[in-house]
Coordinates of C-alpha atoms and ligand atoms in Angstrom, one line a residue:
M1 CA 25.4 8.6 8.7
N2 CA 21.7 11.3 8.1
S3 CA 19.0 10.0 5.4
E4 CA 19.7 11.7 2.2
K5 CA 23.8 10.3 2.1
I6 CA 22.2 7.3 2.7
T7 CA 20.1 6.9 -0.5
E8 CA 22.7 9.4 -2.2
T9 CA 25.7 6.4 -1.8
F10 CA 22.8 3.3 -2.2
L11 CA 22.1 6.0 -5.8
K12 CA 25.8 6.3 -6.2
Y13 CA 26.7 2.7 -5.5
F14 CA 24.7 1.4 -8.5
E15 CA 24.9 4.0 -11.1
K16 CA 28.6 2.9 -10.2
H17 CA 28.2 -0.6 -11.0
K18 CA 26.0 0.5 -14.3
H19 CA 22.3 1.0 -12.7
K20 CA 20.2 2.9 -14.5
I21 CA 18.3 5.1 -12.2
V22 CA 14.4 5.9 -11.8
P23 CA 12.4 7.3 -10.5
S24 CA 9.9 6.4 -7.2
D25 CA 7.1 5.3 -8.9
S26 CA 3.5 6.2 -7.1
L27 CA 1.3 4.2 -4.3
I28 CA -1.2 3.9 -6.9
P29 CA 0.6 1.3 -8.4
E30 CA -0.2 1.9 -12.2
M31 CA 1.7 -1.2 -14.5
D32 CA -0.1 -3.0 -12.2
T33 CA -4.4 -3.9 -11.3
T34 CA -4.0 -6.9 -9.5
L35 CA -2.7 -4.7 -6.2
L36 CA -3.9 -1.9 -4.5
L37 CA -0.8 -0.6 -3.2
T38 CA 2.3 -0.3 -4.1
S39 CA 4.5 -2.4 -1.2
A40 CA 8.1 -2.9 -3.4
G41 CA 10.3 -2.2 -5.1
M42 CA 9.6 -4.2 -8.1
V43 CA 6.0 -3.9 -8.1
Q44 CA 6.5 -1.5 -10.8
F45 CA 8.8 -3.9 -12.4
K46 CA 7.4 -6.7 -12.2
Q47 CA 6.1 -7.6 -16.1
A48 CA 8.9 -7.0 -16.8
L49 CA 10.4 -10.0 -14.0
L50 CA 8.4 -11.8 -15.6
G51 CA 10.1 -11.9 -19.5
K52 CA 6.5 -10.5 -20.6
Q53 CA 8.0 -6.8 -21.4
K54 CA 11.5 -5.0 -22.0
P55 CA 12.9 -4.5 -19.4
I56 CA 14.2 -0.1 -19.1
A57 CA 17.5 -1.6 -18.8
P58 CA 19.4 -4.8 -17.9
R59 CA 20.4 -3.1 -14.9
V60 CA 18.4 -0.8 -13.0
A61 CA 17.8 1.3 -9.0
N62 CA 15.5 3.1 -7.7
I63 CA 14.3 4.3 -3.8
Q64 CA 10.4 3.9 -4.1
R65 CA 7.7 4.8 -1.5
C66 CA 5.5 1.4 0.0
F67 CA 3.4 1.1 1.5
R68 CA 2.7 -2.7 3.2
T69 CA -0.8 -2.6 5.0
G70 CA 0.4 -6.6 6.2
D71 CA 2.4 -4.2 8.7
I72 CA -0.5 -2.6 10.6
D73 CA -0.9 -4.8 13.7
E74 CA 3.1 -5.0 14.1
I75 CA 3.1 -1.0 14.1
G76 CA 4.5 0.3 17.2
D77 CA 7.8 -1.7 17.6
R78 CA 11.0 -1.2 16.6
S79 CA 11.5 -2.1 13.1
H80 CA 7.8 -1.9 10.9
L81 CA 6.0 1.3 9.4
T82 CA 3.2 0.9 7.2
F83 CA 4.6 3.4 4.7
F84 CA 8.6 3.6 4.5
F85 CA 11.3 4.8 1.7
M86 CA 12.5 1.2 -0.1
M87 CA 16.2 1.2 -1.4
G88 CA 16.2 -0.9 -4.9
S89 CA 18.3 -2.3 -6.9
W90 CA 17.2 -5.2 -9.8
S91 CA 19.4 -7.2 -12.1
F92 CA 16.9 -8.6 -15.9
G93 CA 18.6 -11.2 -17.0
D94 CA 21.9 -9.9 -15.8
Y95 CA 24.2 -11.3 -13.0
F96 CA 22.5 -13.1 -10.6
K97 CA 23.2 -14.8 -7.2
E98 CA 26.8 -14.7 -6.7
G99 CA 27.1 -10.8 -8.2
A100 CA 24.5 -9.4 -6.4
V101 CA 25.6 -11.2 -2.5
D102 CA 29.4 -9.4 -3.6
L103 CA 27.7 -5.9 -5.0
A104 CA 26.1 -6.2 -1.3
Y105 CA 28.3 -6.8 0.3
D106 CA 31.5 -4.9 -1.0
L107 CA 28.0 -1.8 -0.7
I108 CA 27.1 -2.9 3.1
I109 CA 31.1 -3.1 4.0
N110 CA 33.3 -0.3 1.9
G111 CA 30.9 1.6 1.2
Y112 CA 28.6 2.5 4.7
K113 CA 31.5 0.6 6.8
F114 CA 28.8 -1.7 8.8
N115 CA 30.7 -3.7 11.4
K116 CA 31.7 -6.9 9.5
D117 CA 31.4 -8.9 12.6
K118 CA 28.0 -8.3 12.8
I119 CA 27.3 -9.0 9.7
W120 CA 24.5 -12.7 9.4
A121 CA 23.4 -13.9 6.9
T122 CA 20.1 -16.3 6.2
V123 CA 19.6 -18.3 2.8
F124 CA 17.0 -20.1 1.8
K125 CA 16.6 -23.7 3.2
G126 CA 15.0 -25.3 1.0
N127 CA 11.2 -26.7 0.8
K128 CA 9.6 -30.1 -2.5
Q129 CA 9.5 -27.3 -4.9
V130 CA 12.6 -24.7 -4.6
P131 CA 15.8 -27.4 -3.8
K132 CA 17.4 -25.4 -0.6
D133 CA 20.1 -22.5 -2.1
I134 CA 23.2 -24.0 -2.7
E135 CA 25.0 -21.3 -5.1
T136 CA 24.2 -18.3 -2.2
K137 CA 25.3 -19.7 0.3
K138 CA 29.0 -20.1 -1.4
A139 CA 28.9 -16.8 -2.7
W140 CA 28.1 -15.7 1.5
L141 CA 31.4 -17.9 2.5
K142 CA 33.7 -15.8 0.7
Y143 CA 32.5 -13.5 3.2
L144 CA 31.2 -14.9 6.3
P145 CA 32.3 -17.4 8.1
K146 CA 29.6 -20.3 7.6
E147 CA 28.3 -20.2 12.0
R148 CA 26.8 -16.7 10.1
I149 CA 24.7 -17.8 7.2
V150 CA 21.7 -19.4 8.5
E151 CA 18.6 -21.4 6.5
L152 CA 15.6 -20.6 6.8
G153 CA 12.1 -21.8 5.4
E154 CA 9.8 -20.2 3.2
K155 CA 8.2 -17.7 5.7
D156 CA 12.2 -15.4 5.9
N157 CA 13.7 -16.4 2.3
F158 CA 10.8 -17.5 -0.5
W159 CA 9.9 -14.0 -1.2
I160 CA 6.3 -12.9 -3.5
V161 CA 4.0 -10.5 -3.8
G162 CA 0.7 -11.2 -3.4
N163 CA -0.4 -15.3 -3.9
T164 CA 1.3 -14.8 -7.8
G165 CA 3.4 -14.1 -9.9
P166 CA 7.0 -13.5 -10.6
C167 CA 8.8 -15.3 -6.5
G168 CA 12.1 -16.7 -5.9
P169 CA 14.7 -17.8 -3.0
S170 CA 16.1 -15.0 -1.5
T171 CA 18.6 -14.0 0.7
E172 CA 19.0 -11.1 3.6
V173 CA 21.3 -9.8 5.8
Y174 CA 21.0 -9.2 8.9
Y175 CA 22.2 -6.4 11.7
D176 CA 23.0 -7.7 15.2
R177 CA 22.5 -5.1 16.9
G178 CA 23.6 -7.4 20.4
K179 CA 21.9 -8.9 23.3
K180 CA 20.7 -6.5 25.3
F181 CA 18.1 -5.6 22.0
G182 CA 17.5 -9.5 22.0
C183 CA 16.0 -12.7 24.1
K184 CA 19.1 -13.2 25.7
K185 CA 17.9 -16.9 24.7
K186 CA 21.4 -19.7 23.6
S187 CA 19.2 -20.0 19.9
C188 CA 18.5 -16.5 18.9
K189 CA 20.0 -15.9 15.7
P190 CA 18.7 -14.7 12.9
G191 CA 14.8 -15.6 12.0
C192 CA 14.2 -14.9 16.0
D193 CA 11.2 -12.9 17.2
C194 CA 13.6 -10.5 19.3
D195 CA 14.6 -6.8 18.3
R196 CA 18.3 -9.1 18.7
F197 CA 19.1 -9.3 14.6
L198 CA 17.7 -6.5 12.5
E199 CA 16.9 -8.4 9.2
F200 CA 18.3 -4.2 7.5
W201 CA 18.3 -5.7 3.1
N202 CA 16.8 -8.4 1.7
A203 CA 19.7 -8.7 -0.4
G204 CA 18.6 -10.7 -3.5
V205 CA 15.0 -11.8 -4.3
F206 CA 16.0 -14.4 -6.9
I207 CA 13.6 -13.9 -9.6
Q208 CA 13.5 -17.6 -11.4
Y209 CA 9.2 -18.4 -11.2
N210 CA 6.2 -17.6 -11.8
K211 CA 4.1 -19.2 -9.5
T212 CA 0.3 -19.3 -11.3
E213 CA -3.2 -19.4 -9.2
D214 CA -2.6 -23.8 -8.7
G215 CA 0.5 -22.9 -6.9
K216 CA 2.1 -24.5 -9.7
L217 CA 6.2 -23.0 -10.0
E218 CA 6.5 -23.0 -13.5
D219 CA 10.0 -21.7 -15.0
L220 CA 10.7 -18.0 -16.1
P221 CA 12.8 -17.5 -19.0
M222 CA 15.1 -15.2 -17.9
K223 CA 16.0 -14.8 -14.0
S224 CA 17.3 -12.2 -12.0
V225 CA 17.0 -10.4 -9.0
D226 CA 15.2 -7.8 -6.8
T227 CA 16.5 -6.4 -4.3
G228 CA 14.7 -4.1 -1.1
A229 CA 16.4 -2.3 1.6
G230 CA 13.9 -0.3 4.0
L231 CA 15.6 3.1 4.5
E232 CA 14.0 4.2 7.9
R233 CA 15.8 0.0 9.6
F234 CA 19.2 1.1 7.3
A235 CA 19.4 4.6 9.5
A236 CA 18.4 3.1 12.5
L237 CA 21.8 1.0 12.7
L238 CA 23.6 3.6 10.7
Q239 CA 22.4 6.4 13.1
N240 CA 22.0 3.7 16.3
K241 CA 19.1 4.9 17.1
D242 CA 16.4 2.6 19.1
S243 CA 13.6 2.6 16.4
V244 CA 12.6 3.1 13.4
F245 CA 11.4 6.5 15.4
D246 CA 14.6 7.7 16.3
V247 CA 15.8 8.6 12.9
D248 CA 16.6 11.7 11.4
I249 CA 13.6 11.8 9.4
M250 CA 11.2 10.7 11.8
I251 CA 12.9 12.9 15.0
P252 CA 10.8 16.6 13.5
I253 CA 7.3 13.9 12.9
T254 CA 8.3 12.2 17.1
N255 CA 8.7 15.7 17.8
K256 CA 5.6 17.4 17.1
I257 CA 3.4 14.7 18.7
K258 CA 4.9 14.6 21.3
S259 CA 5.1 18.5 21.5
L260 CA 1.2 18.3 21.6
S261 CA 0.6 15.7 23.9
K262 CA -0.8 16.3 27.1
K263 CA 0.0 12.6 28.0
Q264 CA 3.4 10.9 26.3
S265 CA 2.2 6.9 25.1
K266 CA 5.1 6.1 23.4
I267 CA 3.1 3.0 21.5
E268 CA 0.2 5.9 20.5
I269 CA 3.4 7.9 19.2
R270 CA 4.8 5.5 16.6
V271 CA 1.7 5.0 15.9
I272 CA 0.8 8.4 15.1
A273 CA 3.6 8.8 13.5
D274 CA 3.8 6.2 11.0
H275 CA 0.2 6.7 9.9
I276 CA 0.5 10.5 9.2
R277 CA 3.3 9.7 7.0
G278 CA 1.1 7.8 4.9
A279 CA -1.9 9.5 5.2
V280 CA 0.3 11.8 3.8
F281 CA 2.0 10.9 1.1
L282 CA -1.2 8.6 -0.3
I283 CA -3.4 12.0 -0.7
A284 CA -0.6 13.0 -2.2
D285 CA -0.9 10.3 -4.7
G286 CA -4.3 10.0 -5.9
V287 CA -6.4 8.3 -2.8
R288 CA -9.6 9.7 -1.2
P289 CA -11.0 8.3 2.6
S290 CA -13.9 6.0 1.1
N291 CA -15.1 2.5 2.7
L292 CA -13.8 1.4 -0.6
E293 CA -10.3 -0.8 -1.5
R294 CA -7.1 2.3 -1.1
G295 CA -10.0 4.6 0.0
Y296 CA -11.2 2.7 3.3
I297 CA -6.9 1.8 3.3
L298 CA -6.5 6.0 4.5
R299 CA -9.7 6.0 6.2
R300 CA -8.6 3.2 8.6
I301 CA -5.5 5.2 9.5
L302 CA -6.6 8.5 9.7
R303 CA -9.6 7.2 12.3
R304 CA -7.0 5.3 14.1
I305 CA -4.7 8.7 14.2
I306 CA -6.9 10.6 15.6
R307 CA -8.5 7.7 18.5
N308 CA -4.9 7.9 18.8
A309 CA -4.5 11.7 19.8
Q310 CA -7.3 11.8 22.0
L311 CA -6.0 9.2 24.2
L312 CA -2.8 11.2 24.0
E313 CA -4.7 15.2 24.9
M314 CA -3.0 16.0 22.3
K315 CA -4.0 19.9 21.0
E316 CA -6.5 21.2 19.0
N317 CA -4.9 21.9 15.9
Y318 CA -2.9 18.9 15.2
M319 CA -3.3 18.0 12.4
E320 CA -2.4 20.7 10.8
E321 CA 1.0 21.0 12.5
L322 CA 1.5 17.5 11.7
V323 CA 0.8 17.6 7.9
K324 CA 3.0 20.1 7.4
T325 CA 5.8 19.4 9.8
V326 CA 4.9 15.7 7.4
I327 CA 5.6 18.3 4.0
K328 CA 8.2 19.9 5.5
T329 CA 10.1 17.0 6.6
Y330 CA 9.8 15.2 3.0
E331 CA 9.5 17.9 0.5
G332 CA 12.3 18.3 -2.7
T333 CA 14.4 15.6 -1.1
Y334 CA 11.7 12.6 -1.3
Y335 CA 8.9 14.4 -2.8
K336 CA 7.8 17.0 -4.7
G337 CA 4.9 19.3 -4.9
F338 CA 2.9 18.4 -2.0
N339 CA -0.6 20.0 -2.7
Q340 CA -1.1 20.7 1.5
K341 CA -4.4 23.2 1.2
E342 CA -5.8 19.2 -0.5
I343 CA -4.1 17.4 1.9
L344 CA -4.9 19.4 4.3
N345 CA -8.9 19.5 3.5
T346 CA -9.2 16.5 3.0
I347 CA -7.4 15.0 6.9
E348 CA -9.8 18.1 8.5
E349 CA -13.1 17.2 6.3
E350 CA -12.1 13.2 7.5
K351 CA -11.7 14.0 11.1
Q352 CA -14.4 16.8 11.8
K353 CA -16.7 13.9 9.5
F354 CA -15.1 10.8 12.4
E355 CA -15.3 13.1 15.4
K356 CA -18.7 13.4 15.4
T357 CA -19.2 9.9 15.9
L358 CA -16.3 9.0 17.7
N359 CA -17.6 9.7 20.8
K360 CA -20.7 7.8 20.9
G361 CA -18.7 5.1 19.5
L362 CA -16.7 4.8 22.8
K363 CA -19.9 5.8 24.9
K364 CA -21.5 2.6 23.6
F365 CA -18.1 0.5 24.0
K366 CA -18.8 1.2 27.5
D367 CA -21.8 0.3 28.0
F368 CA -21.8 -3.2 26.5
N369 CA -19.4 -4.3 29.4
F370 CA -17.8 -7.1 26.7
K371 CA -16.5 -9.9 29.3
K372 CA -13.7 -11.9 28.0
T373 CA -14.3 -11.9 24.0
I374 CA -15.9 -8.5 21.6
S375 CA -17.8 -11.2 19.6
G376 CA -17.7 -10.3 15.5
K377 CA -21.3 -8.5 15.8
D378 CA -20.1 -6.3 18.3
A379 CA -17.0 -5.1 16.5
F380 CA -19.4 -4.9 13.4
F381 CA -21.9 -3.0 14.9
L382 CA -19.1 -0.2 16.5
Y383 CA -17.3 -1.1 12.9
Q384 CA -21.4 -0.2 11.4
S385 CA -23.0 2.2 13.5
F386 CA -19.9 4.4 14.8
G387 CA -17.4 3.7 12.0
F388 CA -14.8 1.9 13.8
P389 CA -12.1 0.6 11.4
I390 CA -11.2 -3.2 13.1
E391 CA -8.3 -1.0 14.3
I392 CA -9.5 0.9 17.2
T393 CA -11.4 -1.8 17.9
K394 CA -8.6 -4.4 18.6
D395 CA -6.8 -1.2 20.2
L396 CA -10.0 -1.1 22.6
A397 CA -10.1 -4.5 22.7
K398 CA -6.6 -4.1 23.6
E399 CA -6.8 -1.7 26.2
N400 CA -9.3 -3.6 27.9
K401 CA -8.0 -7.2 28.1
L402 CA -10.2 -8.5 25.3
K403 CA -10.4 -10.4 22.3
V404 CA -12.0 -9.5 19.8
D405 CA -13.1 -11.6 17.4
E406 CA -11.6 -10.7 14.4
K407 CA -13.1 -13.4 11.5
G408 CA -16.2 -12.7 13.0
F409 CA -15.7 -9.8 11.8
E410 CA -14.7 -10.5 8.8
K411 CA -17.9 -12.6 8.2
E412 CA -20.1 -9.6 9.2
F413 CA -18.3 -7.9 6.8
K414 CA -18.7 -10.1 3.9
K415 CA -22.7 -10.2 5.3
H416 CA -22.6 -6.8 5.3
Q417 CA -22.1 -6.4 1.5
E418 CA -23.7 -8.8 0.1
T419 CA -27.5 -7.7 1.2
S420 CA -25.6 -3.8 0.9
R421 CA -25.4 -5.2 -2.3
A422 CA -28.8 -6.1 -2.9
G423 CA -30.4 -3.7 -1.0
V424 CA -29.2 -1.2 -3.5
E425 CA -30.1 -3.0 -6.4
K426 CA -33.6 -3.7 -5.2
K427 CA -33.7 0.6 -4.1
F428 CA -32.1 1.9 -7.7
G429 CA -33.6 -1.7 -9.8
G430 CA -35.6 0.5 -12.0
A431 CA -38.4 1.7 -11.0
G432 CA -37.8 5.4 -9.9
S433 CA -36.6 7.7 -11.8
F434 CA -33.8 8.7 -9.4
G435 CA -32.9 5.1 -9.1
E436 CA -32.6 4.5 -13.0
K437 CA -31.2 8.2 -13.7
V438 CA -28.1 6.7 -11.9
A439 CA -28.4 3.2 -12.6
A440 CA -27.5 5.0 -16.3
Q441 CA -24.5 7.4 -14.8
H442 CA -23.1 4.4 -13.3
T443 CA -22.5 2.7 -16.5
A444 CA -21.7 5.4 -17.9
T445 CA -18.3 6.7 -16.1
H446 CA -17.7 3.1 -16.6
L447 CA -17.3 4.1 -20.8
L448 CA -16.0 6.9 -19.5
H449 CA -12.6 5.5 -17.4
Q450 CA -11.9 3.4 -20.2
A451 CA -12.1 6.1 -22.7
L452 CA -10.3 8.2 -21.0
K453 CA -7.5 5.4 -21.4
E454 CA -8.4 4.7 -24.3
V455 CA -7.7 8.6 -24.7
L456 CA -4.8 9.8 -22.5
G457 CA -3.7 6.2 -22.2
N458 CA -3.4 3.1 -19.7
E459 CA -2.3 4.9 -16.8
V460 CA -5.1 6.9 -16.2
K461 CA -6.7 5.6 -13.6
Q462 CA -9.8 6.3 -11.5
A463 CA -9.4 8.6 -8.6
G464 CA -12.9 8.9 -7.0
S465 CA -17.0 8.7 -8.3
D466 CA -20.0 10.7 -7.6
L467 CA -22.6 10.8 -9.0
T468 CA -26.5 13.2 -8.1
P469 CA -29.5 12.9 -10.0
E470 CA -28.0 16.4 -12.0
R471 CA -24.6 14.9 -12.7
I472 CA -21.1 12.6 -12.9
R473 CA -18.1 13.5 -11.7
F474 CA -15.5 11.9 -12.2
D475 CA -12.0 11.9 -11.0
F476 CA -9.3 10.1 -12.2
T477 CA -4.9 10.3 -12.4
F478 CA -3.3 12.9 -14.6
D479 CA -1.2 15.6 -14.8
R480 CA -2.0 18.4 -17.8
K481 CA -5.1 19.7 -18.3
L482 CA -7.4 18.1 -20.9
T483 CA -7.4 19.8 -25.2
D484 CA -10.6 20.5 -26.1
E485 CA -9.2 18.0 -28.9
E486 CA -8.9 15.1 -26.6
K487 CA -12.8 16.1 -24.3
K488 CA -14.4 15.9 -27.4
E489 CA -12.3 12.3 -28.5
V490 CA -12.9 10.7 -24.9
E491 CA -17.0 12.2 -25.3
D492 CA -17.6 10.4 -29.2
I493 CA -16.1 7.4 -27.5
V494 CA -18.9 6.7 -24.7
N495 CA -21.4 8.3 -27.2
K496 CA -20.7 6.0 -30.0
K497 CA -20.5 2.9 -26.9
I498 CA -24.1 4.3 -26.5
K499 CA -25.4 4.3 -30.1
E500 CA -23.5 0.5 -30.2
A501 CA -26.3 -0.7 -27.6
L502 CA -23.7 -2.9 -25.9
P503 CA -25.5 -5.3 -23.3
V504 CA -24.4 -4.1 -19.0
K505 CA -23.3 -7.7 -17.3
L506 CA -23.1 -8.4 -13.6
E507 CA -22.1 -11.2 -12.4
T508 CA -20.5 -12.8 -9.0
I509 CA -17.5 -13.4 -9.5
S510 CA -14.7 -15.3 -6.1
L511 CA -11.9 -12.4 -5.3
K512 CA -9.4 -15.0 -6.5
E513 CA -10.6 -14.8 -10.3
A514 CA -10.9 -11.5 -10.1
K515 CA -7.1 -11.1 -9.6
M516 CA -6.4 -13.9 -12.2
N517 CA -8.0 -11.6 -14.9
A518 CA -6.6 -9.0 -13.3
I519 CA -9.7 -7.0 -13.0
G520 CA -10.1 -3.9 -11.0
L521 CA -8.1 -3.5 -7.5
F522 CA -8.5 -4.7 -4.6
E523 CA -6.7 -5.6 -1.3
D524 CA -9.4 -5.7 0.3
K525 CA -8.8 -8.6 3.1
Y526 CA -12.4 -9.1 4.0
A527 CA -15.5 -9.7 0.5
D528 CA -14.3 -12.2 -1.3
K529 CA -16.5 -12.3 -3.5
V530 CA -17.0 -9.5 -6.1
Q531 CA -19.6 -7.7 -8.0
V532 CA -17.8 -8.3 -11.9
V533 CA -19.5 -5.1 -14.2
S534 CA -18.5 -6.0 -18.3
V535 CA -20.1 -2.8 -20.4
G536 CA -20.2 -5.1 -24.0
K537 CA -16.1 -6.6 -24.7
Y538 CA -15.6 -2.9 -24.1
S539 CA -14.9 -2.3 -20.7
K540 CA -15.0 -4.9 -17.5
E541 CA -14.6 -3.2 -13.5
I542 CA -15.6 -4.4 -10.2
C543 CA -18.3 -2.1 -8.7
A544 CA -21.3 -2.9 -6.8
G545 CA -22.6 -0.1 -7.4
P546 CA -26.7 -1.0 -10.0
H547 CA -26.1 -1.1 -13.4
V548 CA -28.6 -0.4 -16.8
K549 CA -29.2 -3.4 -18.9
N550 CA -27.9 -1.5 -21.7
T551 CA -25.8 1.1 -23.2
K552 CA -28.9 2.5 -25.0
E553 CA -30.5 3.4 -21.7
L554 CA -27.3 6.3 -22.0
K555 CA -29.2 8.1 -24.3
H556 CA -26.2 10.7 -25.1
F557 CA -23.3 12.1 -22.6
K558 CA -21.7 15.5 -22.9
I559 CA -18.5 17.0 -20.7
K560 CA -19.4 20.2 -18.6
K561 CA -16.3 20.8 -17.1
E562 CA -12.6 20.0 -16.5
K563 CA -10.9 21.4 -14.2
S564 CA -7.3 20.5 -11.6
S565 CA -9.1 18.4 -8.5
A566 CA -5.7 18.4 -6.2
A567 CA -2.2 17.7 -7.5
G568 CA -1.6 14.5 -10.7
I569 CA -5.8 14.4 -10.0
R570 CA -8.1 15.6 -13.1
R571 CA -12.1 16.1 -12.2
I572 CA -14.8 15.9 -14.6
K573 CA -18.3 16.8 -14.3
A574 CA -20.9 15.9 -17.0
V575 CA -24.1 14.8 -18.0
L576 CA -26.9 12.1 -19.1
D577 CA -29.7 14.4 -21.1
Ligands
LIG601 N1 11.3 -6.8 -3.3 C1 11.8 -7.8 -2.0 C2 11.3 -6.8 -1.5 O1 10.3 -6.3 -0.4 C3 14.0 -6.8 -2.2 O2 12.8 -6.1 -2.6 O3 11.1 -7.2 0.1

């Protein structure tokens, strides 16, 4: 069964069972400011699951593009991807455990015709806070012998996105791929680290709790179901392929990489295939390479592609070829309206930037002549001087049978963020006129961001910004031209806030606190402290930049230009005068 048919079968099945089909959300989560990227289908429904918003329907299904940084170290094995398509279904306070199991089993066996003798299920075995999930086990007993229902702990069968929010015990469906995929241990069963039992459907997270910051589980007003299945894993099973990299929607990409490479090495090919898909979709959704937040995730995967392409001795024009192949494979069915030119330019620009330092960095790496372990300081030096993201240093370490002190690296990274922040403050601290100007522009950017949200809707998100003494450039997610009235309204709001002479407050808080108050965007595993900038009560954002003390220093704000910058991204040029 090809992938298109797999997703069609999924959606048709749930539609038949009264689920409303909704489109994929962007990889930039519109509804959740605590997350950097959309990592699961449920992200756009978090408020509904918490009972804070009315769900769009009692039953919903969709195909969601997802990105998971947490799996970046696993890429290269048979089943992990950072970017993938998730087939998901939801019941918001409608059917619960038995209903979810009935639907899942029916679809697997009668819809997809999986061999029922190979199907296993797992349920939550319970812990101090949550009892064993007997109800779900009972539901599975209608279909599976008890030997094939495995009780597992929190790691496998309790699901939450991040650390807080809607959560609950889950039940997962596994397929027994046979001994040839396995570790051959007698104890091998779902939950084992080997490839024999492949988890292919989280057939129900039974969302009934809200986990608070202090780790408590509060009961939610309604009980919901959240399911998710990675399309590529489903396809690997239904197409009887060795790995997710061999399925119909991946093979054009892996084949292209092979045809452009002099050396053929499986792991590097898989890393490039995974990362190039992710990069193209991230850029299509409005992410641009940078040293911060989601822009830094994009930068990391792009640089890793560049280094791996060098290892494979890929042909000069490989990036263009790969981008075109990705777009051709997914345009229409999985995404509508890729801006090929913009995507290519963005990637080429990053490639040129990194290629300038890559070889110097590699030479330095050799000169270091590391023994056993690469210290955090040295890993950080490679990052700071040559732009090596930690993944590249880790790849190099692996190739040379070395270890990396990752914790040490993170420490250095943090230290650097703190000192560079101090440095920025010193540099722009008010003395020089350039410094003053940039500080004023920084503050103006925050006002502009908030004003755009006020006028155009809360879904407007910053996609980038660039300041020179002459002008402010601000990119944001929005899909049409602004009317003259809207521009005027935005301008008026900013000027009103300038007149109100609002105080600007900078405070450094822990990442935990920031998350709790849903300020800004992060998944930055390196920083544990962030600077929060409040402009009166009007705006609150995470920002490391310099700022004025009071908005009256901004004097007057004017929008000079508003135009498209990429698909779904608008660009404003403005000045302070
Ligand atoms: N949110 C759950 C997961 O991602 C089910 O979709 O596995």
